[in-house]
Amino acid sequence: MTRYLPARHYLWLGITAVVLAVFSGWVGWRSPLAFIPAALFLLTAAFLFLMASRPAIEVHEGYLSVGRRIIPWIDIRRLDRTGWISPLIVRITLFDDSRLVLVYPGDLDSCNSLLRHLRRLSRDALIEGIPYRQYWGEVLAAARKRNRRPRPAIAFSNPRTKRRSSACTSV
């Protein structure tokens, strides 16, 4: 089992945004335009606290656990990643065509590790629209093994040509 927790820097950045909002509000008593950055800092702090409070994601051999929700790997039919890597946002389509947006606010290495686990363990899923076996190159490896045939021996039409070719190869 691998457990992915939200990165701690979201919490610290949220606290920093609240402190800056309080400071901007204090300055706003003298200059009313300072209330605008105070409001923006509060919105940013709310977003950062929301990201810091995301549930833990656990990857098991048989299922994916997001908070209290358990999703068996065989129920996942499609994985689509958005352009975001940190925080990682993945759209998961389940067997009954219901969709789940997985948001993981971790550091870059954890996001890449979680994405690789999701792709590796979703054996029945389309990954970015490509079947699992083709995405990981398993189909191509099997096709290469099938296509390997021994080279046919060169057939010489007359013995004189055979003698000439063996004379050219000897030094």
PDB file of C-alpha atoms in Angstrom:
ATOM      1  CA  MET A   1       0.000   0.000   0.000  1.00  0.00           C
ATOM      2  CA  THR A   2       1.187   3.486  -0.836  1.00  0.00           C
ATOM      3  CA  ARG A   3      -0.375   6.499   0.851  1.00  0.00           C
ATOM      4  CA  TYR A   4      -0.322   9.961  -0.699  1.00  0.00           C
ATOM      5  CA  LEU A   5      -0.962  12.899   1.628  1.00  0.00           C
ATOM      6  CA  PRO A   6      -1.377  16.541   0.556  1.00  0.00           C
ATOM      7  CA  ALA A   7       1.836  18.553   0.663  1.00  0.00           C
ATOM      8  CA  ARG A   8       2.349  20.647   3.780  1.00  0.00           C
ATOM      9  CA  HIS A   9       3.320  23.754   1.888  1.00  0.00           C
ATOM     10  CA  TYR A  10      -0.350  24.401   1.009  1.00  0.00           C
ATOM     11  CA  LEU A  11      -1.135  24.824   4.711  1.00  0.00           C
ATOM     12  CA  TRP A  12       1.801  27.165   5.317  1.00  0.00           C
ATOM     13  CA  LEU A  13       0.998  29.217   2.233  1.00  0.00           C
ATOM     14  CA  GLY A  14      -2.624  29.490   3.410  1.00  0.00           C
ATOM     15  CA  ILE A  15      -1.505  30.776   6.803  1.00  0.00           C
ATOM     16  CA  THR A  16       0.770  33.275   5.070  1.00  0.00           C
ATOM     17  CA  ALA A  17      -2.116  34.469   2.905  1.00  0.00           C
ATOM     18  CA  VAL A  18      -4.282  35.023   6.011  1.00  0.00           C
ATOM     19  CA  VAL A  19      -1.498  37.046   7.668  1.00  0.00           C
ATOM     20  CA  LEU A  20      -1.134  39.163   4.526  1.00  0.00           C
ATOM     21  CA  ALA A  21      -4.919  39.640   4.389  1.00  0.00           C
ATOM     22  CA  VAL A  22      -4.929  40.874   7.989  1.00  0.00           C
ATOM     23  CA  PHE A  23      -2.070  43.256   7.235  1.00  0.00           C
ATOM     24  CA  SER A  24      -3.825  44.567   4.107  1.00  0.00           C
ATOM     25  CA  GLY A  25      -7.032  45.034   6.115  1.00  0.00           C
ATOM     26  CA  TRP A  26      -5.130  46.998   8.736  1.00  0.00           C
ATOM     27  CA  VAL A  27      -3.648  49.221   6.014  1.00  0.00           C
ATOM     28  CA  GLY A  28      -7.153  49.489   4.526  1.00  0.00           C
ATOM     29  CA  TRP A  29      -8.298  51.614   7.467  1.00  0.00           C
ATOM     30  CA  ARG A  30      -6.025  54.375   6.178  1.00  0.00           C
ATOM     31  CA  SER A  31      -6.309  53.684   2.462  1.00  0.00           C
ATOM     32  CA  PRO A  32      -9.555  51.980   1.350  1.00  0.00           C
ATOM     33  CA  LEU A  33      -7.926  50.563  -1.803  1.00  0.00           C
ATOM     34  CA  ALA A  34      -5.964  48.164   0.410  1.00  0.00           C
ATOM     35  CA  PHE A  35      -9.178  46.219   1.045  1.00  0.00           C
ATOM     36  CA  ILE A  36      -8.945  44.840  -2.512  1.00  0.00           C
ATOM     37  CA  PRO A  37      -5.700  42.900  -1.881  1.00  0.00           C
ATOM     38  CA  ALA A  38      -7.081  41.866   1.523  1.00  0.00           C
ATOM     39  CA  ALA A  39     -10.069  40.244  -0.179  1.00  0.00           C
ATOM     40  CA  LEU A  40      -7.819  38.583  -2.778  1.00  0.00           C
ATOM     41  CA  PHE A  41      -5.536  37.239  -0.050  1.00  0.00           C
ATOM     42  CA  LEU A  42      -8.574  35.803   1.753  1.00  0.00           C
ATOM     43  CA  LEU A  43      -9.769  34.070  -1.431  1.00  0.00           C
ATOM     44  CA  THR A  44      -6.286  32.667  -1.984  1.00  0.00           C
ATOM     45  CA  ALA A  45      -6.126  31.482   1.631  1.00  0.00           C
ATOM     46  CA  ALA A  46      -9.499  29.730   1.279  1.00  0.00           C
ATOM     47  CA  PHE A  47      -8.306  27.932  -1.855  1.00  0.00           C
ATOM     48  CA  LEU A  48      -5.028  26.895  -0.207  1.00  0.00           C
ATOM     49  CA  PHE A  49      -6.794  25.608   2.912  1.00  0.00           C
ATOM     50  CA  LEU A  50      -9.172  23.664   0.679  1.00  0.00           C
ATOM     51  CA  MET A  51      -6.208  22.051  -1.090  1.00  0.00           C
ATOM     52  CA  ALA A  52      -4.469  21.282   2.229  1.00  0.00           C
ATOM     53  CA  SER A  53      -7.591  19.552   3.561  1.00  0.00           C
ATOM     54  CA  ARG A  54      -7.988  17.109   0.644  1.00  0.00           C
ATOM     55  CA  PRO A  55      -8.334  13.480   1.753  1.00  0.00           C
ATOM     56  CA  ALA A  56      -5.432  11.057   1.585  1.00  0.00           C
ATOM     57  CA  ILE A  57      -5.169   8.787  -1.454  1.00  0.00           C
ATOM     58  CA  GLU A  58      -4.185   5.169  -0.861  1.00  0.00           C
ATOM     59  CA  VAL A  59      -3.085   2.844  -3.641  1.00  0.00           C
ATOM     60  CA  HIS A  60      -3.583  -0.872  -2.907  1.00  0.00           C
ATOM     61  CA  GLU A  61      -3.112  -3.869  -5.191  1.00  0.00           C
ATOM     62  CA  GLY A  62      -6.866  -4.416  -5.513  1.00  0.00           C
ATOM     63  CA  TYR A  63      -8.328  -0.937  -5.212  1.00  0.00           C
ATOM     64  CA  LEU A  64      -7.837   2.824  -5.007  1.00  0.00           C
ATOM     65  CA  SER A  65      -8.997   4.593  -1.863  1.00  0.00           C
ATOM     66  CA  VAL A  66      -9.819   8.316  -1.951  1.00  0.00           C
ATOM     67  CA  GLY A  67     -10.885   9.343   1.532  1.00  0.00           C
ATOM     68  CA  ARG A  68     -13.719   6.957   2.403  1.00  0.00           C
ATOM     69  CA  ARG A  69     -14.459   6.003  -1.206  1.00  0.00           C
ATOM     70  CA  ILE A  70     -13.012   2.718  -2.440  1.00  0.00           C
ATOM     71  CA  ILE A  71     -12.711   2.130  -6.186  1.00  0.00           C
ATOM     72  CA  PRO A  72     -11.671  -1.351  -7.421  1.00  0.00           C
ATOM     73  CA  TRP A  73      -9.163  -1.211 -10.283  1.00  0.00           C
ATOM     74  CA  ILE A  74     -11.450  -3.283 -12.522  1.00  0.00           C
ATOM     75  CA  ASP A  75     -14.125  -0.555 -12.263  1.00  0.00           C
ATOM     76  CA  ILE A  76     -11.872   2.087 -13.827  1.00  0.00           C
ATOM     77  CA  ARG A  77     -12.506   2.332 -17.574  1.00  0.00           C
ATOM     78  CA  ARG A  78     -10.616   5.495 -18.506  1.00  0.00           C
ATOM     79  CA  LEU A  79      -7.885   7.757 -17.078  1.00  0.00           C
ATOM     80  CA  ASP A  80      -7.380  11.213 -18.537  1.00  0.00           C
ATOM     81  CA  ARG A  81      -4.843  13.658 -17.157  1.00  0.00           C
ATOM     82  CA  THR A  82      -5.293  17.371 -17.538  1.00  0.00           C
ATOM     83  CA  GLY A  83      -2.352  19.643 -18.249  1.00  0.00           C
ATOM     84  CA  TRP A  84      -1.804  20.166 -14.523  1.00  0.00           C
ATOM     85  CA  ILE A  85       0.917  18.119 -12.880  1.00  0.00           C
ATOM     86  CA  SER A  86       1.140  19.804  -9.477  1.00  0.00           C
ATOM     87  CA  PRO A  87      -1.557  19.754  -8.210  1.00  0.00           C
ATOM     88  CA  LEU A  88      -2.367  16.592 -10.128  1.00  0.00           C
ATOM     89  CA  ILE A  89      -5.842  16.527 -11.663  1.00  0.00           C
ATOM     90  CA  VAL A  90      -7.005  13.252 -13.237  1.00  0.00           C
ATOM     91  CA  ARG A  91     -10.449  12.519 -14.690  1.00  0.00           C
ATOM     92  CA  ILE A  92     -11.467   8.931 -13.949  1.00  0.00           C
ATOM     93  CA  THR A  93     -14.368   7.298 -15.803  1.00  0.00           C
ATOM     94  CA  LEU A  94     -15.877   4.288 -14.043  1.00  0.00           C
ATOM     95  CA  PHE A  95     -17.656   1.228 -15.466  1.00  0.00           C
ATOM     96  CA  ASP A  96     -21.119   2.819 -15.137  1.00  0.00           C
ATOM     97  CA  ASP A  97     -19.961   5.942 -17.051  1.00  0.00           C
ATOM     98  CA  SER A  98     -19.864   7.999 -13.868  1.00  0.00           C
ATOM     99  CA  ARG A  99     -16.944  10.371 -13.641  1.00  0.00           C
ATOM    100  CA  LEU A 100     -14.675  11.270 -10.786  1.00  0.00           C
ATOM    101  CA  VAL A 101     -12.182  14.119 -10.730  1.00  0.00           C
ATOM    102  CA  LEU A 102      -9.194  13.183  -8.619  1.00  0.00           C
ATOM    103  CA  VAL A 103      -7.297  16.187  -7.253  1.00  0.00           C
ATOM    104  CA  TYR A 104      -4.025  15.513  -5.483  1.00  0.00           C
ATOM    105  CA  PRO A 105      -2.172  18.557  -4.106  1.00  0.00           C
ATOM    106  CA  GLY A 106       1.270  17.062  -3.621  1.00  0.00           C
ATOM    107  CA  ASP A 107       4.799  17.926  -4.585  1.00  0.00           C
ATOM    108  CA  LEU A 108       6.008  17.156  -8.100  1.00  0.00           C
ATOM    109  CA  ASP A 109       7.649  13.809  -7.307  1.00  0.00           C
ATOM    110  CA  SER A 110       4.594  12.521  -5.430  1.00  0.00           C
ATOM    111  CA  CYS A 111       2.273  13.614  -8.244  1.00  0.00           C
ATOM    112  CA  ASN A 112       4.360  11.785 -10.847  1.00  0.00           C
ATOM    113  CA  SER A 113       4.522   8.680  -8.632  1.00  0.00           C
ATOM    114  CA  LEU A 114       0.741   8.666  -8.080  1.00  0.00           C
ATOM    115  CA  LEU A 115       0.092   9.134 -11.789  1.00  0.00           C
ATOM    116  CA  ARG A 116       2.385   6.214 -12.619  1.00  0.00           C
ATOM    117  CA  HIS A 117       0.649   4.012 -10.003  1.00  0.00           C
ATOM    118  CA  LEU A 118      -2.764   4.923 -11.411  1.00  0.00           C
ATOM    119  CA  ARG A 119      -1.689   4.120 -14.949  1.00  0.00           C
ATOM    120  CA  ARG A 120       0.103   0.904 -14.013  1.00  0.00           C
ATOM    121  CA  LEU A 121      -2.682  -0.617 -11.909  1.00  0.00           C
ATOM    122  CA  SER A 122      -5.666   0.342 -14.124  1.00  0.00           C
ATOM    123  CA  ARG A 123      -5.280  -2.713 -16.346  1.00  0.00           C
ATOM    124  CA  ASP A 124      -8.761  -2.546 -17.907  1.00  0.00           C
ATOM    125  CA  ALA A 125      -8.669   1.187 -18.624  1.00  0.00           C
ATOM    126  CA  LEU A 126      -7.942   3.395 -21.569  1.00  0.00           C
ATOM    127  CA  ILE A 127      -5.041   5.642 -20.623  1.00  0.00           C
ATOM    128  CA  GLU A 128      -5.283   8.978 -22.429  1.00  0.00           C
ATOM    129  CA  GLY A 129      -7.473   7.150 -24.981  1.00  0.00           C
ATOM    130  CA  ILE A 130      -4.919   4.364 -25.599  1.00  0.00           C
ATOM    131  CA  PRO A 131      -5.546   0.766 -24.449  1.00  0.00           C
ATOM    132  CA  TYR A 132      -3.475  -0.349 -21.447  1.00  0.00           C
ATOM    133  CA  ARG A 133      -1.358  -2.936 -23.278  1.00  0.00           C
ATOM    134  CA  GLN A 134      -0.597  -0.619 -26.152  1.00  0.00           C
ATOM    135  CA  TYR A 135       0.217   2.270 -23.801  1.00  0.00           C
ATOM    136  CA  TRP A 136       2.823   0.190 -21.957  1.00  0.00           C
ATOM    137  CA  GLY A 137       4.173  -1.379 -25.154  1.00  0.00           C
ATOM    138  CA  GLU A 138       3.088  -4.954 -24.432  1.00  0.00           C
ATOM    139  CA  VAL A 139       1.264  -5.373 -27.759  1.00  0.00           C
ATOM    140  CA  LEU A 140       4.230  -4.135 -29.761  1.00  0.00           C
ATOM    141  CA  ALA A 141       6.627  -6.511 -28.010  1.00  0.00           C
ATOM    142  CA  ALA A 142       4.356  -9.482 -28.763  1.00  0.00           C
ATOM    143  CA  ALA A 143       4.012  -8.386 -32.398  1.00  0.00           C
ATOM    144  CA  ARG A 144       7.800  -8.156 -32.780  1.00  0.00           C
ATOM    145  CA  LYS A 145       8.211 -11.699 -31.468  1.00  0.00           C
ATOM    146  CA  ARG A 146       5.615 -12.970 -33.944  1.00  0.00           C
ATOM    147  CA  ASN A 147       7.193 -11.166 -36.908  1.00  0.00           C
ATOM    148  CA  ARG A 148      10.701 -12.510 -36.348  1.00  0.00           C
ATOM    149  CA  ARG A 149      11.352 -15.114 -38.989  1.00  0.00           C
ATOM    150  CA  PRO A 150      14.665 -16.711 -39.858  1.00  0.00           C
ATOM    151  CA  ARG A 151      16.314 -15.311 -42.953  1.00  0.00           C
ATOM    152  CA  PRO A 152      15.970 -17.576 -45.919  1.00  0.00           C
ATOM    153  CA  ALA A 153      19.185 -19.042 -47.240  1.00  0.00           C
ATOM    154  CA  ILE A 154      20.360 -17.568 -50.531  1.00  0.00           C
ATOM    155  CA  ALA A 155      19.702 -20.006 -53.296  1.00  0.00           C
ATOM    156  CA  PHE A 156      22.344 -20.081 -56.021  1.00  0.00           C
ATOM    157  CA  SER A 157      21.155 -20.923 -59.478  1.00  0.00           C
ATOM    158  CA  ASN A 158      24.361 -22.450 -60.779  1.00  0.00           C
ATOM    159  CA  PRO A 159      27.478 -23.865 -59.139  1.00  0.00           C
ATOM    160  CA  ARG A 160      29.736 -21.338 -60.894  1.00  0.00           C
ATOM    161  CA  THR A 161      28.022 -18.406 -59.052  1.00  0.00           C
ATOM    162  CA  LYS A 162      28.466 -20.229 -55.774  1.00  0.00           C
ATOM    163  CA  ARG A 163      32.178 -20.685 -56.373  1.00  0.00           C
ATOM    164  CA  ARG A 164      32.588 -17.028 -57.323  1.00  0.00           C
ATOM    165  CA  SER A 165      30.799 -15.755 -54.182  1.00  0.00           C
ATOM    166  CA  SER A 166      32.897 -17.984 -51.868  1.00  0.00           C
ATOM    167  CA  ALA A 167      36.060 -16.807 -53.633  1.00  0.00           C
ATOM    168  CA  CYS A 168      35.107 -13.158 -52.973  1.00  0.00           C
ATOM    169  CA  THR A 169      34.603 -13.682 -49.265  1.00  0.00           C
ATOM    170  CA  SER A 170      37.921 -15.397 -48.600  1.00  0.00           C
ATOM    171  CA  VAL A 171      40.870 -13.116 -48.066  1.00  0.00           C
TER     172      VAL A 171
END
